[in-house]
Amino acid sequence: MSPAPTTAVICLGGATAPANDDGGTLSISVKSKSDLATAVSGTSSNLSSITIRVSATELSGLYDPMALASLVSSLAPGGAVQVEILGGNNGGSGVDLMPVNDSFVLAGLGAESERRDGTSRILTARKKKATDLEPASNKSAPIKLNLGGGGSSAVKINLNDGDDDDDMVDEDDLLAEEGAGGVLAPPPAVDAAARAAAADDCGGRKACDNCSCGRAELEAMERAAGGGAAAAADENQPKQVPSSSCGNCSKGDAFRCAGCPYLGKPAFKPGEEHLVLDLADDL
């Protein structure tokens, strides 16, 4: 009974196996591109090397980059794969080697070398060993922990990292306040008058002497309306129309000041202010 072969030589197309066969090499001839993936399917999975020989003119037609992944399963860990491209000009310098390099990547092999041998070009890659596939964390030395009691004192670990959390509010403190009774305290009261004054451009004070936003005219109208009998006597008089000093009152709310008396009114032509002020809803 002959010993099991340790190496395999796959010849694609018209390529031939080397003459110095020592008996431990399995020579396989493949004539079609589809048969390359199953070329060593009947052999053991302990091959030390697989060599694929193909001529430079037949590389694109017979070499399948996807087939090498199926051949690697018969290769022992640490085994080598060689692709010999025979012929070609200047030692195969004009041959496109991208299909071969892509096959190494798809098969999970690590590229090792690339050399010229006469008119041939030889590319070598190697299958990773099992130890190379382990993560680095598995190679580190184990950590020994001494968990014995032995009368040793307890170790206290301070988890306070020293950050200043004075600006943070503890929710538990809100419930623990005296008189809270386990219920969150109501929010503080809001001074509506103070809020309205803060939103006012004039800050709640009287209109400026050179008022241009219409506030002076509005205050004058309010004083006239609060005059009692004098205001009732002037009821039939035409309303006093505020004058615009900025010139933007007629353009619409997008151009008006915050205290403009025409806020909320539609845009109008200059001179039609009295018509705008007399607008009212029909409902």
mmCIF file of C-alpha atoms in Angstrom, residues 65 68-69 98-111 125:
data_model
loop_
_atom_site.group_PDB
_atom_site.id
_atom_site.type_symbol
_atom_site.label_atom_id
_atom_site.label_comp_id
_atom_site.label_asym_id
_atom_site.label_seq_id
_atom_site.Cartn_x
_atom_site.Cartn_y
_atom_site.Cartn_z
ATOM 1 C CA PRO A 65 -10.186 32.776 -7.883
ATOM 2 C CA LEU A 68 -8.946 28.140 -4.112
ATOM 3 C CA ALA A 69 -11.112 28.420 -0.984
ATOM 4 C CA MET A 98 -4.887 40.273 -9.651
ATOM 5 C CA PRO A 99 -6.947 37.025 -9.926
ATOM 6 C CA VAL A 100 -4.243 35.133 -8.010
ATOM 7 C CA ASN A 101 -3.901 37.745 -5.273
ATOM 8 C CA ASP A 102 -7.686 37.951 -4.942
ATOM 9 C CA SER A 103 -7.893 34.167 -4.545
ATOM 10 C CA PHE A 104 -5.416 34.294 -1.657
ATOM 11 C CA VAL A 105 -7.570 36.849 0.136
ATOM 12 C CA LEU A 106 -10.829 34.976 -0.500
ATOM 13 C CA ALA A 107 -9.305 31.721 0.771
ATOM 14 C CA GLY A 108 -8.029 33.343 3.980
ATOM 15 C CA LEU A 109 -4.368 32.799 3.123
ATOM 16 C CA GLY A 110 -1.525 35.083 4.039
ATOM 17 C CA ALA A 111 0.590 36.194 1.069
ATOM 18 C CA ALA A 125 0.745 32.035 0.256
#
